[in-house]
Tab-separated table of C-alpha atoms in Angstrom:
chain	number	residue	atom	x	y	z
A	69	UNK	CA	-7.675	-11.969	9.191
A	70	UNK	CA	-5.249	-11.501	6.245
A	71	UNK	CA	-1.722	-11.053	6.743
A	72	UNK	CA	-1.789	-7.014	6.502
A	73	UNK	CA	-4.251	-6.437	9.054
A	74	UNK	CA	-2.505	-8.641	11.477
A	75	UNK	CA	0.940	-7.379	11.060
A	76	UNK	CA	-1.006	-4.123	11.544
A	77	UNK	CA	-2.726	-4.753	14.779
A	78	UNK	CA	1.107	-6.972	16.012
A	79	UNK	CA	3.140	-3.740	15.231
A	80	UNK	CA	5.215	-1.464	18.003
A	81	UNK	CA	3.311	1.387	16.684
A	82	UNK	CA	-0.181	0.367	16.231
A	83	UNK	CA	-1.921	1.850	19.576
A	84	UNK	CA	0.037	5.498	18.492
A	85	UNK	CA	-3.009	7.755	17.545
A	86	UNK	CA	-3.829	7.511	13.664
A	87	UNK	CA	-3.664	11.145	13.024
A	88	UNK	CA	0.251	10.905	13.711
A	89	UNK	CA	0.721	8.071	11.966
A	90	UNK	CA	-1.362	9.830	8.697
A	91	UNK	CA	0.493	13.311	8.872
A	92	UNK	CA	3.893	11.326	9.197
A	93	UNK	CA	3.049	8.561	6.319
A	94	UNK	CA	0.823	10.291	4.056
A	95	UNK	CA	2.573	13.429	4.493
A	96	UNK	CA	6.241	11.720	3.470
A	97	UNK	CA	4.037	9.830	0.659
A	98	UNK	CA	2.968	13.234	-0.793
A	99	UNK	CA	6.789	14.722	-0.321
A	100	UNK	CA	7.874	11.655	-2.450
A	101	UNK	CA	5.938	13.089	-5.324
A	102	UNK	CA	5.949	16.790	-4.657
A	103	UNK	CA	10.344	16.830	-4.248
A	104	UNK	CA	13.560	15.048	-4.176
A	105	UNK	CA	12.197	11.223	-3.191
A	106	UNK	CA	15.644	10.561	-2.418
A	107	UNK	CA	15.818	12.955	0.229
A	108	UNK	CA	12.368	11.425	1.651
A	109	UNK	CA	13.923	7.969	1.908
A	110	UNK	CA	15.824	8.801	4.461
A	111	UNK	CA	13.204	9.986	7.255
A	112	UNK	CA	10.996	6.909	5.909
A	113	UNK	CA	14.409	4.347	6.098
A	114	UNK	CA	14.418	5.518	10.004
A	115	UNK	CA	10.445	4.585	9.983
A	116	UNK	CA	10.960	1.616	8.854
A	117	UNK	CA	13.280	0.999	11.849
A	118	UNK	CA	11.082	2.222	13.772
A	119	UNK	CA	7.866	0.324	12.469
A	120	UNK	CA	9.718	-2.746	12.273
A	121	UNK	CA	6.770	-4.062	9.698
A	122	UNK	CA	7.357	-8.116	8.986
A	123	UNK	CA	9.817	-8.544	6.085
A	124	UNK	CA	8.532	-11.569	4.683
A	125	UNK	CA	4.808	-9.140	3.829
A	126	UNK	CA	6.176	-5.866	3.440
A	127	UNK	CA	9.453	-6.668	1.004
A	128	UNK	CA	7.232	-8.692	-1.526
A	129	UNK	CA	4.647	-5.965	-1.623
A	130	UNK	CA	6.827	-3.326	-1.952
A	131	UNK	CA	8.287	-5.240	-4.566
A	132	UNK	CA	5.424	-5.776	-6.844
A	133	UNK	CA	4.645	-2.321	-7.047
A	134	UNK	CA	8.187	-1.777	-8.059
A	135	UNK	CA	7.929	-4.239	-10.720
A	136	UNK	CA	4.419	-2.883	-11.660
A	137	UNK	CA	5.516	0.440	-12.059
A	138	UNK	CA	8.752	-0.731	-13.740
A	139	UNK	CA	6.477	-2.408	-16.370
A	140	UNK	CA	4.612	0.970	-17.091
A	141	UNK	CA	7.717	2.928	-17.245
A	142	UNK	CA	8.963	1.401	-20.527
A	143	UNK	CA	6.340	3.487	-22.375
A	144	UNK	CA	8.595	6.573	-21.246
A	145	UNK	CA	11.391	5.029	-22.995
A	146	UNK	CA	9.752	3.437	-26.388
A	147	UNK	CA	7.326	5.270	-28.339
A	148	UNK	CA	4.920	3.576	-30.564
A	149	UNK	CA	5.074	5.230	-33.740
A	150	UNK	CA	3.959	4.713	-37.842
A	151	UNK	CA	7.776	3.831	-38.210
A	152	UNK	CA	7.711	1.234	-35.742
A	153	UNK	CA	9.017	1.567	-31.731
A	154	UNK	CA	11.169	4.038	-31.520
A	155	UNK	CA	13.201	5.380	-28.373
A	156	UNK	CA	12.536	8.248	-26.598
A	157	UNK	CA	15.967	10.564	-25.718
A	158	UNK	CA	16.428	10.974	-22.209
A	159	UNK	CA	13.377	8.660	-21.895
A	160	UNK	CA	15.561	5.965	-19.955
A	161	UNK	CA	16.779	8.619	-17.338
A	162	UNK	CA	12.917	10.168	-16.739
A	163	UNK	CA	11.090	6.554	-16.298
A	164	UNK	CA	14.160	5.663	-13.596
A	165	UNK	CA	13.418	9.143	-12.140
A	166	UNK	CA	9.549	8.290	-11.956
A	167	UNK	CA	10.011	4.469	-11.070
A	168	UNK	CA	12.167	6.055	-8.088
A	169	UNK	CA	9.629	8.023	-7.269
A	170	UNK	CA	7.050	5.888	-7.285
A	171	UNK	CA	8.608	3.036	-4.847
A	172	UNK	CA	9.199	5.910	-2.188
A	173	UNK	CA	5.658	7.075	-2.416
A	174	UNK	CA	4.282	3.095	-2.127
A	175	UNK	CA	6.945	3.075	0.978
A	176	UNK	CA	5.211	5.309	2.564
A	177	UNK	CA	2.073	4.383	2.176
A	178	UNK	CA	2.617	0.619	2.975
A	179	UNK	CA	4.291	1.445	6.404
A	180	UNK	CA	0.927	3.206	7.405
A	181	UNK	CA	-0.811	0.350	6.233
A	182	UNK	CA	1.018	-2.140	8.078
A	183	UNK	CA	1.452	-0.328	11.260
A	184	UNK	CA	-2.667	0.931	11.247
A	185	UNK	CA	-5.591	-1.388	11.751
A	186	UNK	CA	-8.623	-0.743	9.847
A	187	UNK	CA	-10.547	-0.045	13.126
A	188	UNK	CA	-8.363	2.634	14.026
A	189	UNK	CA	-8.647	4.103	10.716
A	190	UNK	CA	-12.492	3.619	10.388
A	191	UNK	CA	-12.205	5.496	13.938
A	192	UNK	CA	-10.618	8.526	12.830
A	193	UNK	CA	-12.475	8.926	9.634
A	194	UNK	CA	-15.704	9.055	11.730
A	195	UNK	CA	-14.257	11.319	14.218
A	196	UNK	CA	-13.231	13.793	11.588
A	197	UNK	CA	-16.439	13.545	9.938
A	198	UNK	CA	-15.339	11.502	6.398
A	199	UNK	CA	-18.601	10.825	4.488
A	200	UNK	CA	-19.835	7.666	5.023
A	201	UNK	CA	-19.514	6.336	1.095
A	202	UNK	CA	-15.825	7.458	1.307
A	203	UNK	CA	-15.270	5.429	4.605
A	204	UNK	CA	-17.504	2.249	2.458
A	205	UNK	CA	-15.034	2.731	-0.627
A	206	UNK	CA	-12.023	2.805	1.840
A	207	UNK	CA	-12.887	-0.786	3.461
A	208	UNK	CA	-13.491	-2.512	0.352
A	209	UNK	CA	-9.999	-1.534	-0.990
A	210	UNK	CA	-8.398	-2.158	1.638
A	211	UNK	CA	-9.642	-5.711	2.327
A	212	UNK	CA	-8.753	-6.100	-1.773
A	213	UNK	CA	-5.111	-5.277	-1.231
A	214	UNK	CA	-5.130	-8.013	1.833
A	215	UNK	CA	-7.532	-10.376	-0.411
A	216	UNK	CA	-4.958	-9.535	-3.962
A	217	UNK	CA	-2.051	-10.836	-1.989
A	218	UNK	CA	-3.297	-13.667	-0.029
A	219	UNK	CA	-5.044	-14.962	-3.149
A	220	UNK	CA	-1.577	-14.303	-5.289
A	221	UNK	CA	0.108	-16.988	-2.900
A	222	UNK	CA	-2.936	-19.241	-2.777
A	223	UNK	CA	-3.326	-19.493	-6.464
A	224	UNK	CA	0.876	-19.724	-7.060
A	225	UNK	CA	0.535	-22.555	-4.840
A	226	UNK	CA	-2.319	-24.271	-6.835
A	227	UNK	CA	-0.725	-24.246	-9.972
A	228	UNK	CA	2.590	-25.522	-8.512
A	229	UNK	CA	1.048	-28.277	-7.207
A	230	UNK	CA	-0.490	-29.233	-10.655
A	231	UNK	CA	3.716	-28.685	-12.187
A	232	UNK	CA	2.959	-25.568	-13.482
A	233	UNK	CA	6.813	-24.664	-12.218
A	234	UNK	CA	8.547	-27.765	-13.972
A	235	UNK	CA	9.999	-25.644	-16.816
A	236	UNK	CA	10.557	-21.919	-17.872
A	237	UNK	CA	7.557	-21.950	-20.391
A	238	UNK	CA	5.317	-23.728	-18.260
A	239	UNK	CA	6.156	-21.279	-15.627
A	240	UNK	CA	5.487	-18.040	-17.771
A	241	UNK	CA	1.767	-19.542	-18.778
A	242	UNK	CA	1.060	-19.739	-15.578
A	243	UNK	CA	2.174	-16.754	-14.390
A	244	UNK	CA	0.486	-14.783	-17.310
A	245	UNK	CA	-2.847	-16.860	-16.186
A	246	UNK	CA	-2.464	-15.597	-12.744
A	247	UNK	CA	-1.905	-12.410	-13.528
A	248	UNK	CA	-5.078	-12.457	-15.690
A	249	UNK	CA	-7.556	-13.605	-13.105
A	250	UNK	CA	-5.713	-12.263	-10.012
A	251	UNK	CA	-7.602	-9.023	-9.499
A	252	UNK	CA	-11.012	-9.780	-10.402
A	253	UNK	CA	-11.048	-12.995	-7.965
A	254	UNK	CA	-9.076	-10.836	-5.179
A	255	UNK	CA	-11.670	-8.108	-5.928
A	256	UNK	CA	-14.636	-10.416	-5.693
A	257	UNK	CA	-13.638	-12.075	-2.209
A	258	UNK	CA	-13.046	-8.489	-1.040
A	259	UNK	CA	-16.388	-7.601	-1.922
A	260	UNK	CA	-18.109	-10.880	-0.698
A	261	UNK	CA	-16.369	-10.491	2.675
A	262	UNK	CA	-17.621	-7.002	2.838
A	263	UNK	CA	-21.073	-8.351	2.308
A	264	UNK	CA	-20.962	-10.731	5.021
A	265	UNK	CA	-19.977	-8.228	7.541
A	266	UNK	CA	-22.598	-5.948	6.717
A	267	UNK	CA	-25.064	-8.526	7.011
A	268	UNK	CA	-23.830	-9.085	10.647
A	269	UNK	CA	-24.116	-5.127	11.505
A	270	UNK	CA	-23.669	-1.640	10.015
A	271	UNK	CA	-19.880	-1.411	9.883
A	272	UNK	CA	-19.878	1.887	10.971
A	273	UNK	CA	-21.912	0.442	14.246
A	274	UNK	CA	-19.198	-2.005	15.160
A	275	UNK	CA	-17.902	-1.796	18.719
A	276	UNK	CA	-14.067	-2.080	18.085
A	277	UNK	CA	-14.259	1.073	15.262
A	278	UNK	CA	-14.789	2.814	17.851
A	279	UNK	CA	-11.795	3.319	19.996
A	280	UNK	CA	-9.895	6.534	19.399
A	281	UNK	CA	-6.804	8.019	20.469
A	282	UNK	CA	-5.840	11.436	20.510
A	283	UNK	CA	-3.271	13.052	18.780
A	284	UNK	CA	-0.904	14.436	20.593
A	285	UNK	CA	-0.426	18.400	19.811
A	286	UNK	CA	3.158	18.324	20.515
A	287	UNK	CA	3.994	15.155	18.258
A	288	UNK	CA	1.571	16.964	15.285
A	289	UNK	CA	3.866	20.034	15.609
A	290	UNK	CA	6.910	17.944	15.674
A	291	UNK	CA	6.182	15.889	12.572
A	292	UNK	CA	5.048	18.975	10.562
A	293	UNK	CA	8.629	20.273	11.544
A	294	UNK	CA	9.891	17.343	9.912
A	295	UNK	CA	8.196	17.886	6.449
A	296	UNK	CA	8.846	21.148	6.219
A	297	UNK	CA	12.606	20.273	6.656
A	298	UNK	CA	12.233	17.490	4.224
A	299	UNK	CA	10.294	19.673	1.672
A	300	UNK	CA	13.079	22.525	1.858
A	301	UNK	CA	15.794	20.023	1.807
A	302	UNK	CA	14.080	18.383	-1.404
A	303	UNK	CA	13.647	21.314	-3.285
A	304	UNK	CA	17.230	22.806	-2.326
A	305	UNK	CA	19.167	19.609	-3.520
């Protein structure tokens, strides 16, 4: 079991039904990029609280997408031109407003996926009728986000080991040959280990995707109360 899907079955919240935990997350994700993110830290802040995800997976996550996203954003501020790079006015203020953006949309998103197994969310997609291929594309990226991380730290270790770490340039190789293989060796194990469970059984037949809970009408109506405040609070300030 990688480290997301246990912290996801070990959190406070993980037997609350999946359809409150979607319209709350996803719903604050989607606020993030439709108004003020700021504003939308703040109800996802007293999530986190609430959650209580493990530090020590979601902080390191959280802040590799930052630094991904950071990395992209300098295109916003230089521009590639036939007179060389050039900068971009107001280009440094827009990328920090995007960046922002960004890391309260992966927020969100992250404290569903660390407070939601897979089986509950395999559950709900079947109960709401999600097409099979969907629910098949939806497994094998989420056992590549578990597979991209755990392999990050296994191969970091590797090339420590072999004094990869002993000096600044030695360090920066390795990192740059990490980053080069990291995704397609994460995205093979995902796939292999998706193989090998459909060999056992359809994984739309397994016995633990099938427990459901619920939602809870009241706790729907109380959570869509809460983006409608935060999406007419956003647009206001």
């Amino acid at each position: 079991m990688f480290e997301l899907e246990a912290a996801a079955a070990s959190s406070p919240i993980s037997r609350v039904p999946t359809a409150e935990k979607m319209l709350l997350f996803v719903g604050l994700t989607v606020c993030a990029v439709a108004v003020n993110p700021t504003v939308v830290a703040v109800p996802l802040i007293i999530s986190f609280f609430w959650a209580k995800p493990p530090l020590k997976l979601y902080l390191p996550i959280l802040g590799f997408n930052a630094v991904f996203v950071g990395v992209g954003m300098l295109a916003l501020v230089w521009n590639l031109t036939s007179h060389g790079i050039v900068y971009v006015p107001g280009g440094a203020t827009h990328a920090v407003s995007v960046w922002w953006r960004c890391v309260v949309a992966a927020s969100g998103t992250l404290l569903f996926a660390c407070t939601t197994p897979l089986s509950d969310i395999i559950s709900w997609a079947r109960r709401v009728h999600v097409p099979v291929s969907l629910t098949y594309v939806v497994q094998i990226i989420y056992r590549m986000v578990g597979a991209l991380w755990q392999t990050a730290v296994n191969m970091r270790d590797a090339t420590a080991q072999r004094l990869s770490e002993r000096t600044f340039s030695t360090r920066v190789h390795s990192t740059g040959l990490i980053g080069a293989s990291l995704f397609v060796v994460a995205f093979m194990r995902a796939r292999s280990m998706q193989e090998a469970l459909e060999l056992r059984a359809d994984p739309l037949d397994i016995k633990t995707f099938h427990s459901y809970a619920p939602a809870r009408p009241k706790n729907l109506l109380l959570i869509g109360l809460l983006l409608v405040a935060v999406i007419v609070v956003g647009v206001i300030v």
